[in-house]
PDB file of C-alpha atoms and ligand atoms in Angstrom:
ATOM      1  CA  MET A   1       0.000   0.000   0.000  1.00  0.00           C
ATOM      2  CA  THR A   2       1.240   3.476  -0.844  1.00  0.00           C
ATOM      3  CA  PRO A   3       0.593   6.150   1.772  1.00  0.00           C
ATOM      4  CA  PRO A   4      -1.893   8.739   0.552  1.00  0.00           C
ATOM      5  CA  GLU A   5      -1.217  12.363  -0.107  1.00  0.00           C
ATOM      6  CA  THR A   6      -2.808  14.858   2.215  1.00  0.00           C
ATOM      7  CA  ARG A   7      -4.842  17.975   1.771  1.00  0.00           C
ATOM      8  CA  THR A   8      -6.269  20.565   4.136  1.00  0.00           C
ATOM      9  CA  ASN A   9      -9.928  21.381   4.566  1.00  0.00           C
ATOM     10  CA  THR A  10      -9.643  25.147   4.508  1.00  0.00           C
ATOM     11  CA  SER A  11     -12.123  26.443   1.933  1.00  0.00           C
ATOM     12  CA  THR A  12     -11.063  28.710  -0.931  1.00  0.00           C
ATOM     13  CA  ASP A  13     -12.263  31.851   0.877  1.00  0.00           C
ATOM     14  CA  GLY A  14     -10.042  30.972   3.809  1.00  0.00           C
ATOM     15  CA  HIS A  15     -12.949  30.382   6.173  1.00  0.00           C
ATOM     16  CA  VAL A  16     -12.202  27.898   8.919  1.00  0.00           C
ATOM     17  CA  SER A  17     -15.171  26.401  10.707  1.00  0.00           C
ATOM     18  CA  ASP A  18     -15.501  26.289  14.497  1.00  0.00           C
ATOM     19  CA  VAL A  19     -15.651  22.518  14.243  1.00  0.00           C
ATOM     20  CA  PRO A  20     -12.485  21.697  12.334  1.00  0.00           C
ATOM     21  CA  VAL A  21     -12.206  17.996  13.126  1.00  0.00           C
ATOM     22  CA  VAL A  22     -14.517  15.934  10.948  1.00  0.00           C
ATOM     23  CA  HIS A  23     -12.225  12.907  10.546  1.00  0.00           C
ATOM     24  CA  ASP A  24     -10.862  10.979  13.523  1.00  0.00           C
ATOM     25  CA  TYR A  25      -8.293   8.508  12.213  1.00  0.00           C
ATOM     26  CA  HIS A  26      -7.359   6.745  15.440  1.00  0.00           C
ATOM     27  CA  VAL A  27     -10.067   4.848  17.297  1.00  0.00           C
ATOM     28  CA  HIS A  28      -9.845   1.395  18.892  1.00  0.00           C
ATOM     29  CA  SER A  29     -12.513  -1.284  19.242  1.00  0.00           C
ATOM     30  CA  ASN A  30     -12.911  -4.621  20.979  1.00  0.00           C
ATOM     31  CA  TYR A  31     -10.833  -6.122  18.163  1.00  0.00           C
ATOM     32  CA  SER A  32      -7.959  -4.901  20.386  1.00  0.00           C
ATOM     33  CA  ASP A  33      -8.308  -2.997  23.683  1.00  0.00           C
ATOM     34  CA  GLY A  34     -11.301  -0.734  23.026  1.00  0.00           C
ATOM     35  CA  GLU A  35     -15.062  -0.983  23.466  1.00  0.00           C
ATOM     36  CA  ARG A  36     -17.441  -2.543  20.969  1.00  0.00           C
ATOM     37  CA  LEU A  37     -17.815  -1.093  17.493  1.00  0.00           C
ATOM     38  CA  VAL A  38     -21.491  -0.053  17.886  1.00  0.00           C
ATOM     39  CA  PRO A  39     -21.100   2.285  20.904  1.00  0.00           C
ATOM     40  CA  MET A  40     -17.889   3.692  19.405  1.00  0.00           C
ATOM     41  CA  LEU A  41     -19.666   4.455  16.128  1.00  0.00           C
ATOM     42  CA  ASP A  42     -22.711   5.846  17.964  1.00  0.00           C
ATOM     43  CA  ALA A  43     -20.399   8.337  19.686  1.00  0.00           C
ATOM     44  CA  ALA A  44     -18.695   9.239  16.399  1.00  0.00           C
ATOM     45  CA  ALA A  45     -22.075   9.887  14.743  1.00  0.00           C
ATOM     46  CA  GLU A  46     -23.347  11.855  17.741  1.00  0.00           C
ATOM     47  CA  MET A  47     -20.264  14.102  17.600  1.00  0.00           C
ATOM     48  CA  GLY A  48     -20.821  14.865  13.936  1.00  0.00           C
ATOM     49  CA  LEU A  49     -17.747  13.074  12.643  1.00  0.00           C
ATOM     50  CA  GLU A  50     -17.883  12.454   8.904  1.00  0.00           C
ATOM     51  CA  ALA A  51     -15.291   9.694   9.054  1.00  0.00           C
ATOM     52  CA  VAL A  52     -13.805   7.504  11.722  1.00  0.00           C
ATOM     53  CA  GLY A  53     -10.884   5.112  11.364  1.00  0.00           C
ATOM     54  CA  ILE A  54     -11.020   1.893  13.370  1.00  0.00           C
ATOM     55  CA  ALA A  55      -7.304   1.376  13.986  1.00  0.00           C
ATOM     56  CA  ASP A  56      -6.909  -1.612  16.282  1.00  0.00           C
ATOM     57  CA  HIS A  57      -3.564  -2.703  17.661  1.00  0.00           C
ATOM     58  CA  CYS A  58      -1.685  -5.296  15.683  1.00  0.00           C
ATOM     59  CA  ASN A  59       1.781  -6.820  15.837  1.00  0.00           C
ATOM     60  CA  VAL A  60       3.258  -9.076  13.170  1.00  0.00           C
ATOM     61  CA  ALA A  61       6.796  -9.464  14.545  1.00  0.00           C
ATOM     62  CA  ALA A  62       8.271 -12.948  14.362  1.00  0.00           C
ATOM     63  CA  ASP A  63       9.691 -12.589  17.909  1.00  0.00           C
ATOM     64  CA  GLU A  64       8.258 -15.410  20.029  1.00  0.00           C
ATOM     65  CA  ASP A  65       8.033 -13.380  23.246  1.00  0.00           C
ATOM     66  CA  LEU A  66       6.048 -10.695  21.457  1.00  0.00           C
ATOM     67  CA  GLN A  67       3.817 -13.337  19.864  1.00  0.00           C
ATOM     68  CA  ARG A  68       3.026 -14.719  23.299  1.00  0.00           C
ATOM     69  CA  ALA A  69       2.489 -11.258  24.810  1.00  0.00           C
ATOM     70  CA  LYS A  70       0.065 -10.162  22.088  1.00  0.00           C
ATOM     71  CA  ARG A  71      -2.081 -13.297  22.576  1.00  0.00           C
ATOM     72  CA  GLU A  72      -2.154 -12.667  26.325  1.00  0.00           C
ATOM     73  CA  PHE A  73      -3.262  -9.066  25.750  1.00  0.00           C
ATOM     74  CA  GLY A  74      -5.815 -10.177  23.174  1.00  0.00           C
ATOM     75  CA  PHE A  75      -4.206  -8.180  20.376  1.00  0.00           C
ATOM     76  CA  ASN A  76      -5.193 -10.611  17.645  1.00  0.00           C
ATOM     77  CA  LEU A  77      -6.019  -8.442  14.645  1.00  0.00           C
ATOM     78  CA  ASP A  78      -3.351 -10.267  12.621  1.00  0.00           C
ATOM     79  CA  ARG A  79      -5.821 -13.190  12.677  1.00  0.00           C
ATOM     80  CA  THR A  80      -9.213 -11.495  13.261  1.00  0.00           C
ATOM     81  CA  HIS A  81      -9.067  -8.764  10.585  1.00  0.00           C
ATOM     82  CA  PRO A  82     -11.385 -10.704   8.230  1.00  0.00           C
ATOM     83  CA  LEU A  83     -14.057 -10.828  10.962  1.00  0.00           C
ATOM     84  CA  ARG A  84     -13.651  -7.148  11.814  1.00  0.00           C
ATOM     85  CA  ARG A  85     -13.893  -6.300   8.124  1.00  0.00           C
ATOM     86  CA  GLU A  86     -17.204  -8.182   7.889  1.00  0.00           C
ATOM     87  CA  ALA A  87     -18.495  -6.207  10.877  1.00  0.00           C
ATOM     88  CA  ILE A  88     -17.351  -2.864   9.455  1.00  0.00           C
ATOM     89  CA  GLU A  89     -18.924  -3.626   6.095  1.00  0.00           C
ATOM     90  CA  SER A  90     -22.321  -4.429   7.605  1.00  0.00           C
ATOM     91  CA  LEU A  91     -22.150  -1.411   9.951  1.00  0.00           C
ATOM     92  CA  ARG A  92     -21.417   0.952   7.044  1.00  0.00           C
ATOM     93  CA  ASP A  93     -25.084   0.612   6.002  1.00  0.00           C
ATOM     94  CA  ARG A  94     -26.274   1.792   9.417  1.00  0.00           C
ATOM     95  CA  TYR A  95     -24.201   4.930   9.936  1.00  0.00           C
ATOM     96  CA  ASP A  96     -23.972   8.184   8.060  1.00  0.00           C
ATOM     97  CA  VAL A  97     -20.255   8.100   8.887  1.00  0.00           C
ATOM     98  CA  THR A  98     -17.465   6.827   6.662  1.00  0.00           C
ATOM     99  CA  ILE A  99     -15.871   3.935   8.541  1.00  0.00           C
ATOM    100  CA  PHE A 100     -12.263   3.185   7.655  1.00  0.00           C
ATOM    101  CA  ASP A 101     -10.944  -0.340   8.076  1.00  0.00           C
ATOM    102  CA  ALA A 102      -7.556   0.644   9.507  1.00  0.00           C
ATOM    103  CA  VAL A 103      -4.821  -0.676  11.780  1.00  0.00           C
ATOM    104  CA  GLU A 104      -2.342   0.592  14.377  1.00  0.00           C
ATOM    105  CA  LEU A 105       0.648  -1.591  13.709  1.00  0.00           C
ATOM    106  CA  ASP A 106       3.644  -1.920  16.006  1.00  0.00           C
ATOM    107  CA  TYR A 107       6.835  -0.910  14.188  1.00  0.00           C
ATOM    108  CA  ALA A 108      10.412  -1.941  14.814  1.00  0.00           C
ATOM    109  CA  PRO A 109      13.065  -1.587  12.104  1.00  0.00           C
ATOM    110  CA  ARG A 110      13.820  -5.336  12.163  1.00  0.00           C
ATOM    111  CA  ASP A 111      10.155  -6.150  11.398  1.00  0.00           C
ATOM    112  CA  GLU A 112       9.859  -4.169   8.156  1.00  0.00           C
ATOM    113  CA  ALA A 113       9.655  -7.222   5.876  1.00  0.00           C
ATOM    114  CA  GLU A 114       6.865  -8.843   7.944  1.00  0.00           C
ATOM    115  CA  ILE A 115       4.970  -5.539   8.136  1.00  0.00           C
ATOM    116  CA  ALA A 116       5.213  -4.903   4.389  1.00  0.00           C
ATOM    117  CA  ALA A 117       4.018  -8.425   3.564  1.00  0.00           C
ATOM    118  CA  PHE A 118       1.099  -8.172   6.018  1.00  0.00           C
ATOM    119  CA  LEU A 119      -0.049  -4.769   4.698  1.00  0.00           C
ATOM    120  CA  ASP A 120       0.166  -6.017   1.110  1.00  0.00           C
ATOM    121  CA  GLU A 121      -1.889  -9.066   1.953  1.00  0.00           C
ATOM    122  CA  VAL A 122      -4.619  -7.419   4.041  1.00  0.00           C
ATOM    123  CA  ASP A 123      -5.021  -4.114   2.175  1.00  0.00           C
ATOM    124  CA  PHE A 124      -6.420  -1.962   4.985  1.00  0.00           C
ATOM    125  CA  ASP A 125      -7.827   1.466   4.044  1.00  0.00           C
ATOM    126  CA  TYR A 126      -4.692   2.876   5.670  1.00  0.00           C
ATOM    127  CA  ALA A 127      -2.164   1.932   8.334  1.00  0.00           C
ATOM    128  CA  ILE A 128      -0.931   3.838  11.378  1.00  0.00           C
ATOM    129  CA  GLY A 129       2.587   2.969  12.504  1.00  0.00           C
ATOM    130  CA  SER A 130       3.597   3.111  16.166  1.00  0.00           C
ATOM    131  CA  VAL A 131       6.812   2.615  18.081  1.00  0.00           C
ATOM    132  CA  HIS A 132       5.399   1.172  21.316  1.00  0.00           C
ATOM    133  CA  ARG A 133       8.518  -0.782  22.303  1.00  0.00           C
ATOM    134  CA  VAL A 134      12.253  -0.371  22.009  1.00  0.00           C
ATOM    135  CA  ASP A 135      14.166  -3.646  22.387  1.00  0.00           C
ATOM    136  CA  ARG A 136      11.026  -5.291  23.824  1.00  0.00           C
ATOM    137  CA  THR A 137      10.684  -2.656  26.576  1.00  0.00           C
ATOM    138  CA  ASN A 138       7.305  -0.907  26.416  1.00  0.00           C
ATOM    139  CA  VAL A 139       7.665   2.881  26.223  1.00  0.00           C
ATOM    140  CA  GLN A 140       4.455   3.428  28.197  1.00  0.00           C
ATOM    141  CA  SER A 141       5.109   1.438  31.364  1.00  0.00           C
ATOM    142  CA  SER A 142       6.997   2.874  34.323  1.00  0.00           C
ATOM    143  CA  THR A 143       8.868  -0.382  34.905  1.00  0.00           C
ATOM    144  CA  PRO A 144      11.747  -0.827  34.398  1.00  0.00           C
ATOM    145  CA  PHE A 145      12.548   2.880  33.888  1.00  0.00           C
ATOM    146  CA  SER A 146      12.172   3.843  37.552  1.00  0.00           C
ATOM    147  CA  GLU A 147      15.207   1.598  38.259  1.00  0.00           C
ATOM    148  CA  TRP A 148      17.297   3.021  35.428  1.00  0.00           C
ATOM    149  CA  SER A 149      19.979   5.719  35.588  1.00  0.00           C
ATOM    150  CA  GLY A 150      19.592   8.973  33.714  1.00  0.00           C
ATOM    151  CA  ALA A 151      22.150   7.787  31.140  1.00  0.00           C
ATOM    152  CA  GLU A 152      20.173   4.603  30.537  1.00  0.00           C
ATOM    153  CA  ARG A 153      16.937   6.539  30.094  1.00  0.00           C
ATOM    154  CA  ARG A 154      18.664   8.980  27.735  1.00  0.00           C
ATOM    155  CA  ALA A 155      20.010   6.115  25.605  1.00  0.00           C
ATOM    156  CA  TYR A 156      16.576   4.462  25.510  1.00  0.00           C
ATOM    157  CA  VAL A 157      14.868   7.690  24.394  1.00  0.00           C
ATOM    158  CA  ASP A 158      17.584   8.164  21.735  1.00  0.00           C
ATOM    159  CA  ASP A 159      16.779   4.677  20.430  1.00  0.00           C
ATOM    160  CA  TYR A 160      13.045   5.463  20.420  1.00  0.00           C
ATOM    161  CA  TYR A 161      13.559   8.478  18.146  1.00  0.00           C
ATOM    162  CA  GLU A 162      15.959   6.572  15.863  1.00  0.00           C
ATOM    163  CA  ALA A 163      13.273   3.897  15.421  1.00  0.00           C
ATOM    164  CA  LEU A 164      10.597   6.539  14.848  1.00  0.00           C
ATOM    165  CA  ALA A 165      12.694   8.226  12.134  1.00  0.00           C
ATOM    166  CA  ASP A 166      13.112   4.789  10.508  1.00  0.00           C
ATOM    167  CA  LEU A 167       9.328   4.294  10.684  1.00  0.00           C
ATOM    168  CA  VAL A 168       8.741   7.610   8.893  1.00  0.00           C
ATOM    169  CA  GLU A 169      11.414   6.887   6.292  1.00  0.00           C
ATOM    170  CA  SER A 170      10.044   3.392   5.613  1.00  0.00           C
ATOM    171  CA  GLU A 171       6.858   4.929   4.129  1.00  0.00           C
ATOM    172  CA  LEU A 172       5.026   1.776   5.147  1.00  0.00           C
ATOM    173  CA  PHE A 173       2.354   3.840   6.924  1.00  0.00           C
ATOM    174  CA  ALA A 174      -0.017   6.681   6.051  1.00  0.00           C
ATOM    175  CA  VAL A 175       0.204   8.022   9.607  1.00  0.00           C
ATOM    176  CA  ALA A 176       2.770   7.905  12.407  1.00  0.00           C
ATOM    177  CA  ALA A 177       1.142   7.788  15.854  1.00  0.00           C
ATOM    178  CA  HIS A 178       1.920   9.758  19.043  1.00  0.00           C
ATOM    179  CA  VAL A 179       5.357  10.840  17.826  1.00  0.00           C
ATOM    180  CA  ASP A 180       6.755  11.769  21.232  1.00  0.00           C
ATOM    181  CA  LEU A 181       5.435   8.814  23.195  1.00  0.00           C
ATOM    182  CA  PRO A 182       8.256   8.885  25.836  1.00  0.00           C
ATOM    183  CA  GLU A 183       6.804  12.185  27.103  1.00  0.00           C
ATOM    184  CA  ARG A 184       3.713  10.255  28.194  1.00  0.00           C
ATOM    185  CA  THR A 185       5.752   8.230  30.686  1.00  0.00           C
ATOM    186  CA  PRO A 186       6.733  10.235  33.793  1.00  0.00           C
ATOM    187  CA  GLU A 187      10.101   8.433  34.142  1.00  0.00           C
ATOM    188  CA  LEU A 188      11.055   9.337  30.552  1.00  0.00           C
ATOM    189  CA  ARG A 189       9.552  12.815  30.430  1.00  0.00           C
ATOM    190  CA  GLY A 190      12.055  15.549  29.662  1.00  0.00           C
ATOM    191  CA  TYR A 191      14.571  13.276  27.915  1.00  0.00           C
ATOM    192  CA  THR A 192      13.246  14.285  24.490  1.00  0.00           C
ATOM    193  CA  THR A 193      15.522  16.973  23.003  1.00  0.00           C
ATOM    194  CA  ALA A 194      15.446  19.498  20.177  1.00  0.00           C
ATOM    195  CA  ASP A 195      17.847  17.142  18.317  1.00  0.00           C
ATOM    196  CA  HIS A 196      15.214  14.399  18.482  1.00  0.00           C
ATOM    197  CA  HIS A 197      12.603  16.813  17.146  1.00  0.00           C
ATOM    198  CA  GLU A 198      14.867  17.767  14.263  1.00  0.00           C
ATOM    199  CA  LEU A 199      15.771  14.176  13.421  1.00  0.00           C
ATOM    200  CA  VAL A 200      12.114  13.167  13.165  1.00  0.00           C
ATOM    201  CA  ALA A 201      10.839  16.408  11.609  1.00  0.00           C
ATOM    202  CA  ASP A 202      13.483  16.115   8.856  1.00  0.00           C
ATOM    203  CA  ALA A 203      12.310  12.544   8.184  1.00  0.00           C
ATOM    204  CA  PHE A 204       8.677  13.724   7.910  1.00  0.00           C
ATOM    205  CA  GLY A 205       9.812  16.513   5.599  1.00  0.00           C
ATOM    206  CA  ARG A 206      11.091  13.852   3.168  1.00  0.00           C
ATOM    207  CA  SER A 207       8.237  11.353   3.584  1.00  0.00           C
ATOM    208  CA  ARG A 208       4.592  11.000   2.592  1.00  0.00           C
ATOM    209  CA  THR A 209       3.832   9.635   6.055  1.00  0.00           C
ATOM    210  CA  VAL A 210       2.106  12.290   8.203  1.00  0.00           C
ATOM    211  CA  PRO A 211       2.049  12.666  11.981  1.00  0.00           C
ATOM    212  CA  GLU A 212      -1.168  12.810  13.946  1.00  0.00           C
ATOM    213  CA  LEU A 213      -2.189  15.278  16.590  1.00  0.00           C
ATOM    214  CA  ASN A 214      -2.936  12.629  19.209  1.00  0.00           C
ATOM    215  CA  ALA A 215      -5.361  13.514  22.011  1.00  0.00           C
ATOM    216  CA  GLY A 216      -4.865  10.283  23.963  1.00  0.00           C
ATOM    217  CA  ARG A 217      -3.429  11.948  27.072  1.00  0.00           C
ATOM    218  CA  VAL A 218      -4.726  15.494  26.836  1.00  0.00           C
ATOM    219  CA  ARG A 219      -7.243  14.976  29.673  1.00  0.00           C
ATOM    220  CA  ARG A 220      -5.097  12.589  31.668  1.00  0.00           C
ATOM    221  CA  GLU A 221      -1.970  12.914  33.802  1.00  0.00           C
ATOM    222  CA  TYR A 222       0.223  14.171  30.937  1.00  0.00           C
ATOM    223  CA  GLY A 223      -2.296  16.859  29.961  1.00  0.00           C
ATOM    224  CA  GLU A 224      -0.809  17.581  26.516  1.00  0.00           C
ATOM    225  CA  PHE A 225      -1.213  16.467  22.921  1.00  0.00           C
ATOM    226  CA  HIS A 226       1.387  14.387  21.142  1.00  0.00           C
ATOM    227  CA  PRO A 227       3.485  15.962  19.755  1.00  0.00           C
ATOM    228  CA  ALA A 228       4.275  18.642  22.356  1.00  0.00           C
ATOM    229  CA  PRO A 229       4.210  22.336  21.295  1.00  0.00           C
ATOM    230  CA  ASP A 230       7.912  22.771  20.462  1.00  0.00           C
ATOM    231  CA  PHE A 231       7.931  19.520  18.460  1.00  0.00           C
ATOM    232  CA  ARG A 232       4.825  20.712  16.580  1.00  0.00           C
ATOM    233  CA  GLU A 233       6.716  23.910  15.776  1.00  0.00           C
ATOM    234  CA  ALA A 234       9.679  21.967  14.335  1.00  0.00           C
ATOM    235  CA  LEU A 235       7.256  20.004  12.145  1.00  0.00           C
ATOM    236  CA  ARG A 236       5.372  23.095  10.987  1.00  0.00           C
ATOM    237  CA  GLU A 237       8.667  24.778  10.054  1.00  0.00           C
ATOM    238  CA  ARG A 238       9.127  21.962   7.539  1.00  0.00           C
ATOM    239  CA  GLY A 239       5.579  22.274   6.165  1.00  0.00           C
ATOM    240  CA  VAL A 240       4.440  19.041   7.810  1.00  0.00           C
ATOM    241  CA  GLU A 241       0.700  18.818   8.499  1.00  0.00           C
ATOM    242  CA  PHE A 242      -1.174  16.742  11.055  1.00  0.00           C
ATOM    243  CA  VAL A 243      -4.198  14.499  10.903  1.00  0.00           C
ATOM    244  CA  ALA A 244      -6.427  14.329  13.984  1.00  0.00           C
ATOM    245  CA  GLY A 245      -6.451  11.180  16.096  1.00  0.00           C
ATOM    246  CA  SER A 246      -8.292  10.840  19.389  1.00  0.00           C
ATOM    247  CA  ASP A 247      -6.763   7.423  20.212  1.00  0.00           C
ATOM    248  CA  SER A 248     -10.086   6.632  21.880  1.00  0.00           C
ATOM    249  CA  HIS A 249     -10.816   3.311  23.540  1.00  0.00           C
ATOM    250  CA  ALA A 250     -14.284   4.249  24.873  1.00  0.00           C
ATOM    251  CA  PRO A 251     -17.241   6.279  23.524  1.00  0.00           C
ATOM    252  CA  GLY A 252     -16.817   9.024  26.142  1.00  0.00           C
ATOM    253  CA  GLU A 253     -13.233   9.506  24.982  1.00  0.00           C
ATOM    254  CA  ILE A 254     -14.378  10.108  21.397  1.00  0.00           C
ATOM    255  CA  ARG A 255     -16.664  12.867  22.684  1.00  0.00           C
ATOM    256  CA  ALA A 256     -14.232  14.558  25.073  1.00  0.00           C
ATOM    257  CA  ARG A 257     -11.172  14.331  22.837  1.00  0.00           C
ATOM    258  CA  LYS A 258     -12.966  15.631  19.756  1.00  0.00           C
ATOM    259  CA  GLU A 259     -13.763  18.758  21.768  1.00  0.00           C
ATOM    260  CA  GLU A 260     -10.085  19.115  22.698  1.00  0.00           C
ATOM    261  CA  LEU A 261      -8.960  18.594  19.091  1.00  0.00           C
ATOM    262  CA  ASP A 262     -11.555  21.063  17.765  1.00  0.00           C
ATOM    263  CA  ALA A 263     -10.488  23.678  20.317  1.00  0.00           C
ATOM    264  CA  HIS A 264      -6.822  23.212  19.412  1.00  0.00           C
ATOM    265  CA  PHE A 265      -7.308  23.693  15.673  1.00  0.00           C
ATOM    266  CA  ALA A 266      -9.898  26.478  16.086  1.00  0.00           C
ATOM    267  CA  ALA A 267      -7.534  28.436  18.360  1.00  0.00           C
ATOM    268  CA  ARG A 268      -4.896  28.360  15.619  1.00  0.00           C
ATOM    269  CA  GLY A 269      -7.394  29.128  12.825  1.00  0.00           C
ATOM    270  CA  ALA A 270      -6.283  25.872  11.234  1.00  0.00           C
ATOM    271  CA  GLU A 271      -7.753  22.569  10.176  1.00  0.00           C
ATOM    272  CA  PRO A 272      -6.214  19.123  10.276  1.00  0.00           C
ATOM    273  CA  ALA A 273      -4.949  17.366   7.187  1.00  0.00           C
ATOM    274  CA  THR A 274      -7.183  14.706   5.653  1.00  0.00           C
ATOM    275  CA  LEU A 275      -6.139  11.421   4.097  1.00  0.00           C
ATOM    276  CA  PHE A 276      -7.415  11.012   0.569  1.00  0.00           C
ATOM    277  CA  GLU A 277     -10.187   8.490   0.511  1.00  0.00           C
ATOM    278  CA  GLY A 278      -9.566   7.067  -2.922  1.00  0.00           C
ATOM    279  CA  PHE A 279      -5.963   6.002  -2.575  1.00  0.00           C
ATOM    280  CA  GLU A 280      -4.641   2.554  -3.314  1.00  0.00           C
TER     281      GLU A 280
HETATM  282 ZN1   ZN B   1      -0.410   3.626  20.198  1.00  0.00          ZN
HETATM  283 ZN1   ZN B   2      -3.924   3.763  19.670  1.00  0.00          ZN
END
């Protein structure tokens, strides 16, 4: 699959609506760790979304430990995508919302061949790529980082951004998710540097993959979008646009996070980028 081009929604007279977010590209369902499709889609319709992307977690790495871990978590979209596709196709008749059959796929540089083969075979509407782990250690959990020295944390965060730049350069994905994920984890917060921003922003500047403005932690402990303001600035300096992604796992999150995303774009007089719907 080739990542789509992007466009912005701003009309020719420059008018920007008060409700800029009409497409939410990052929503989970019970095909990974979210709630059932029907209440998620009810919330999307209620909030006036024109399109919602069901992007469940998926991992196709050959690593046996990861294989075991994903079965324990119930992240089985590598096997269940035909069933989810059947559900999405029948639900499309019942909602006045475009429903994308999408995926949030774990990325590690060593897994590129497996990822490419899987995406070719399954042909999702689009794929989101995520670096959730570096050398098997999950970015989002406080263990083992609370036991690590500052130098160890710094090296880990360096490796995260190297992997993220590789993800962007691979062009395997339409969207790169939560592009400063270490900031979400209190033990890693503050280790992201301007050099990391530049490394990744330069990669986006050369790639068709776009970042998302991810609202997954904006009303939680972190209290900020991904990417953080100075990272957003580095991306904007290179002409990189964002799609909107609520990263919702429950209907109430779709509602609350859409309001946060709308307020963010409206305050800047901007609108998010939109993935073309007719791409291959
Ligand atoms: Zn994620
Ligand atoms: Zn997600």
